[in-house]
Tab-separated table of C-alpha atoms in Angstrom:
chain	number	residue	atom	x	y	z
A	249	MET	CA	83.243	-41.149	11.621
A	250	LYS	CA	82.543	-37.018	13.474
A	251	LYS	CA	84.889	-35.968	10.132
A	252	GLY	CA	81.500	-36.948	7.341
A	253	TYR	CA	79.453	-36.525	10.778
A	254	TYR	CA	80.050	-32.531	10.697
A	255	LEU	CA	80.627	-32.829	6.334
A	256	LEU	CA	76.893	-33.012	5.922
A	257	ILE	CA	75.631	-30.904	8.899
A	258	PHE	CA	78.045	-28.202	6.568
A	259	MET	CA	76.750	-29.123	3.428
A	260	LEU	CA	73.204	-29.509	4.518
A	261	VAL	CA	73.202	-25.477	5.819
A	262	THR	CA	75.268	-24.279	3.172
A	263	ILE	CA	72.145	-25.639	0.766
A	264	PHE	CA	69.306	-24.579	2.928
A	265	THR	CA	70.978	-21.340	3.145
A	266	TYR	CA	72.246	-20.370	-0.546
A	267	GLY	CA	69.306	-22.262	-2.328
A	268	GLN	CA	66.654	-19.910	-0.743
A	269	GLU	CA	64.959	-18.039	-4.013
A	270	ILE	CA	62.830	-15.420	-4.597
A	271	ASN	CA	60.122	-14.981	-7.510
A	272	PHE	CA	58.868	-11.633	-7.296
A	273	GLN	CA	55.985	-10.840	-9.544
A	274	LYS	CA	56.490	-6.074	-9.650
A	275	ASN	CA	52.695	-3.863	-10.646
A	276	GLU	CA	52.780	-3.048	-13.920
A	277	SER	CA	49.691	-1.016	-13.693
A	278	TYR	CA	48.551	2.612	-15.282
A	279	ILE	CA	49.578	4.072	-11.362
A	280	ALA	CA	52.861	2.667	-10.698
A	281	ARG	CA	53.449	4.102	-14.140
A	282	LYS	CA	52.509	7.470	-13.545
A	283	HIS	CA	54.369	7.777	-10.095
A	284	LYS	CA	56.840	5.998	-11.517
A	285	LEU	CA	58.047	3.452	-9.168
A	286	ILE	CA	60.427	2.031	-9.599
A	287	GLN	CA	59.638	-2.802	-7.946
A	288	LYS	CA	63.395	-4.795	-8.650
A	289	LEU	CA	65.641	-7.451	-5.840
A	290	ASN	CA	69.509	-6.385	-5.407
A	291	VAL	CA	72.193	-8.435	-6.120
A	292	SER	CA	71.129	-10.938	-4.670
A	293	GLY	CA	67.586	-11.512	-3.929
A	294	HIS	CA	67.610	-10.739	0.086
A	295	SER	CA	66.308	-7.321	-0.404
A	296	LEU	CA	63.107	-5.700	-2.100
A	297	ILE	CA	64.868	-1.576	-4.306
A	298	LEU	CA	61.444	0.547	-4.120
A	299	GLU	CA	62.235	4.164	-5.411
A	300	SER	CA	59.558	6.517	-6.387
A	301	GLU	CA	60.560	9.433	-9.017
A	302	ARG	CA	56.976	11.603	-7.441
A	303	LYS	CA	55.627	11.523	-4.563
A	304	LYS	CA	57.189	9.410	-0.638
A	305	ILE	CA	56.708	5.994	-0.583
A	306	LYS	CA	55.116	6.251	3.169
A	307	GLN	CA	54.341	2.739	3.878
A	308	VAL	CA	54.866	-0.603	3.220
A	309	ASP	CA	52.450	-3.733	3.775
A	310	ILE	CA	54.698	-7.480	3.802
A	311	LEU	CA	51.357	-10.284	4.312
A	312	ASN	CA	50.233	-13.898	3.977
A	313	GLU	CA	47.668	-15.839	5.036
A	314	ASP	CA	49.592	-16.008	9.006
A	315	TYR	CA	52.006	-13.281	8.352
A	316	LEU	CA	51.657	-9.321	9.088
A	317	GLU	CA	53.885	-7.106	8.601
A	318	SER	CA	53.960	-3.506	8.071
A	319	ILE	CA	56.876	-0.418	8.015
A	320	ILE	CA	56.962	3.158	7.959
A	321	ILE	CA	59.392	5.016	5.115
A	322	ASP	CA	57.891	7.663	4.554
A	323	SER	CA	60.630	8.264	1.601
A	324	THR	CA	60.605	7.800	-2.432
A	325	LYS	CA	62.948	5.379	-1.868
A	326	GLY	CA	62.553	2.204	0.190
A	327	ARG	CA	65.101	-1.803	0.812
A	328	ILE	CA	62.451	-4.063	2.373
A	329	ASN	CA	64.805	-6.725	4.704
A	330	LEU	CA	63.200	-10.250	2.843
A	331	LYS	CA	65.425	-12.463	4.430
A	332	LYS	CA	63.578	-13.263	6.972
A	333	LEU	CA	60.550	-13.665	5.564
A	334	ALA	CA	59.918	-17.608	5.297
A	335	ILE	CA	59.253	-19.975	3.675
A	336	GLY	CA	56.071	-19.076	1.040
A	337	ASN	CA	54.255	-16.358	-0.894
A	338	TYR	CA	53.643	-13.173	-0.021
A	339	VAL	CA	51.419	-10.192	-1.344
A	340	ILE	CA	53.417	-6.538	-0.428
A	341	GLN	CA	51.661	-3.321	-1.078
A	342	ALA	CA	53.375	-0.585	-1.063
A	343	ARG	CA	51.393	3.318	-0.618
A	344	ILE	CA	52.198	6.348	-2.449
A	345	GLY	CA	49.903	9.331	-1.493
A	346	ARG	CA	46.712	7.790	-1.533
A	347	ASN	CA	47.051	4.413	-4.192
A	348	TRP	CA	47.805	0.955	-2.985
A	349	ILE	CA	50.916	-0.521	-5.657
A	350	VAL	CA	50.529	-5.065	-4.922
A	351	MET	CA	53.141	-7.078	-5.941
A	352	TYR	CA	53.632	-10.356	-5.214
A	353	ILE	CA	56.689	-12.619	-4.173
A	354	GLU	CA	56.760	-16.381	-3.488
A	355	LYS	CA	60.421	-17.547	-1.392
A	356	THR	CA	61.515	-20.907	-1.832
A	357	THR	CA	63.698	-23.715	-0.707
A	358	GLY	CA	65.132	-25.404	-3.711
A	359	ILE	CA	65.376	-29.029	-1.270
A	360	TYR	CA	62.176	-28.393	0.003
A	361	LYS	CA	60.742	-26.553	-2.638
A	362	SER	CA	58.902	-29.728	-4.062
A	363	LEU	CA	57.498	-31.190	-0.339
A	364	ASN	CA	56.193	-27.850	0.067
A	365	ILE	CA	54.092	-27.986	-2.975
A	366	LYS	CA	53.231	-31.117	-1.733
A	367	ALA	CA	51.952	-29.352	1.582
A	368	GLU	CA	50.303	-26.187	0.249
A	369	LEU	CA	48.849	-29.216	-2.521
A	370	LYS	CA	46.706	-31.706	0.372
A	371	GLU	CA	45.986	-28.210	2.439
A	372	LYS	CA	44.524	-26.793	-0.334
A	373	SER	CA	42.162	-30.908	-1.791
A	374	SER	CA	38.821	-29.371	-0.438
A	375	GLU	CA	39.250	-27.181	-3.295
A	376	LYS	CA	40.607	-28.996	-5.621
A	377	GLU	CA	38.406	-32.244	-5.340
A	378	LEU	CA	35.460	-29.849	-7.231
A	379	PHE	CA	38.313	-29.758	-10.271
A	380	GLU	CA	39.032	-32.860	-12.747
A	381	GLU	CA	42.763	-33.107	-13.485
A	382	ASP	CA	42.103	-33.259	-17.161
A	383	LYS	CA	39.436	-30.544	-17.859
A	384	MET	CA	39.770	-26.983	-18.314
A	385	TYR	CA	37.149	-24.661	-16.577
A	386	TRP	CA	36.701	-21.250	-17.518
A	387	VAL	CA	37.422	-19.195	-15.248
A	388	VAL	CA	36.650	-15.281	-14.176
A	389	TYR	CA	39.082	-12.800	-12.564
A	390	GLU	CA	37.906	-9.403	-11.986
A	391	SER	CA	40.402	-6.702	-9.795
A	392	ASN	CA	38.378	-3.853	-9.370
A	393	SER	CA	40.068	-1.644	-7.137
A	394	GLN	CA	38.965	2.679	-6.228
A	395	PHE	CA	40.525	3.775	-9.382
A	396	SER	CA	40.848	0.825	-12.018
A	397	SER	CA	38.730	-2.332	-12.427
A	398	GLN	CA	40.077	-4.705	-14.983
A	399	LYS	CA	38.689	-7.721	-16.565
A	400	THR	CA	40.143	-11.331	-17.738
A	401	MET	CA	38.428	-14.150	-18.347
A	402	GLY	CA	40.051	-17.953	-20.363
A	403	LEU	CA	40.094	-21.510	-19.949
A	404	LYS	CA	42.068	-23.087	-17.222
A	405	TYR	CA	43.580	-26.634	-16.184
A	406	VAL	CA	43.374	-26.984	-12.629
A	407	ASP	CA	47.173	-25.935	-11.671
A	408	GLU	CA	47.019	-22.609	-12.695
A	409	ILE	CA	43.320	-22.532	-10.904
A	410	GLN	CA	44.672	-23.332	-8.451
A	411	GLU	CA	47.378	-20.380	-8.405
A	412	MET	CA	44.875	-18.267	-8.638
A	413	ILE	CA	42.841	-19.151	-6.339
A	414	SER	CA	45.255	-18.823	-4.130
A	415	LYS	CA	47.119	-15.117	-5.274
A	416	VAL	CA	42.864	-13.900	-4.911
A	417	LYS	CA	42.662	-15.259	-1.590
A	418	LEU	CA	46.267	-12.917	-1.213
A	419	GLU	CA	44.932	-10.371	-2.783
A	420	LEU	CA	41.411	-9.964	-0.488
A	421	LYS	CA	43.303	-8.982	2.509
A	422	THR	CA	44.462	-5.858	0.713
A	423	GLU	CA	43.328	-2.476	0.120
A	424	ASP	CA	43.623	-2.223	-3.284
A	425	GLY	CA	42.104	-6.178	-3.172
A	426	LYS	CA	39.281	-6.955	-1.094
A	427	TYR	CA	37.131	-6.637	-3.922
A	428	ASN	CA	38.990	-9.120	-6.552
A	429	LYS	CA	36.562	-12.162	-7.778
A	430	LEU	CA	37.319	-15.151	-9.013
A	431	ILE	CA	34.277	-17.187	-10.194
A	432	VAL	CA	34.402	-20.903	-11.739
A	433	TYR	CA	32.569	-22.544	-14.631
A	434	GLU	CA	31.309	-26.031	-15.212
A	435	VAL	CA	32.072	-26.574	-19.463
A	436	TYR	CA	30.304	-29.891	-21.052
A	437	ASN	CA	31.009	-28.823	-24.386
A	438	LYS	CA	34.329	-26.411	-25.022
A	439	PRO	CA	34.019	-26.150	-29.067
A	440	MET	CA	30.667	-24.657	-28.521
A	441	PHE	CA	30.966	-22.673	-25.492
A	442	MET	CA	34.026	-21.295	-26.898
A	443	ARG	CA	31.736	-20.437	-29.985
A	444	ARG	CA	28.689	-18.546	-28.366
A	445	GLN	CA	31.063	-16.672	-25.981
A	446	LEU	CA	33.827	-16.012	-28.711
A	447	ARG	CA	30.173	-14.546	-29.999
A	448	ASN	CA	28.900	-12.576	-27.004
A	449	LYS	CA	31.516	-11.997	-23.977
A	450	LYS	CA	28.348	-12.188	-21.607
A	451	TYR	CA	28.358	-15.661	-23.331
A	452	TYR	CA	28.786	-17.496	-19.963
A	453	LYS	CA	25.740	-15.153	-17.589
A	454	SER	CA	23.945	-16.993	-19.813
A	455	ARG	CA	20.727	-18.545	-16.740
A	456	LYS	CA	20.341	-21.759	-19.745
A	457	SER	CA	22.928	-23.389	-22.085
A	458	LYS	CA	23.421	-27.501	-22.348
A	459	PHE	CA	27.219	-26.185	-22.980
A	460	PHE	CA	28.165	-24.948	-19.605
A	461	ASN	CA	26.695	-25.458	-16.054
A	462	THR	CA	25.360	-21.646	-15.496
A	463	LYS	CA	26.015	-21.968	-12.030
A	464	PRO	CA	28.854	-21.750	-10.265
A	465	LEU	CA	31.083	-24.398	-9.554
A	466	TYR	CA	33.178	-22.250	-7.689
A	467	ASN	CA	32.799	-18.320	-6.545
A	468	LEU	CA	35.822	-16.982	-4.788
A	469	GLU	CA	33.542	-13.552	-2.967
A	470	ILE	CA	30.655	-16.173	-2.238
A	471	GLU	CA	32.976	-18.069	0.064
A	472	ILE	CA	34.992	-15.444	1.575
A	473	VAL	CA	31.935	-13.885	2.428
A	474	ASP	CA	29.571	-16.813	4.101
A	475	LYS	CA	33.359	-18.067	6.318
A	476	SER	CA	33.021	-14.036	7.767
């Protein structure tokens, strides 16, 4: 019986140790290309490798809602240990000169992945109550930094919106993403709304419409301001 018990413990430890997965989203902006910044995981996936061809990487910050770490690099090359990070989503921002280059990491464990997702959804239940599962919403995302501004718009389902909310909340904690915005509008008549939106890119800013609610259903910028 003891043999079977120890075998079970060994299997659980093995699964926990080798079942970790890291999903990495690198930055492909103009600034990253300008500095020719190499961003990649090592073969084992336990470290993030950063290399800048031109300027030194001054520091790297790793953060999420519960964690913050600043690492001084002061070199054109850096290797960041990701093993010590707990399961979760993280923003990684590297400072090169006056620029902040923002990347994202999602660390999961196969055996607990579904449990983590359920826990996250439970925490976000108050937000999710705003949306209907099988409905699409018009989402406006603005990425604003001191050097550039970019806006993306489109129809999104609830799960996509939840991912975007989590992402932008993390971005707001970074120097380069603190002015980003996420606004969600409820659409009553999708075909008619899209017909008008395609004709006029600013249609979603209308004061009156029969085809969508002109008052945002969710505005992350206002929510953050109200909480402060």
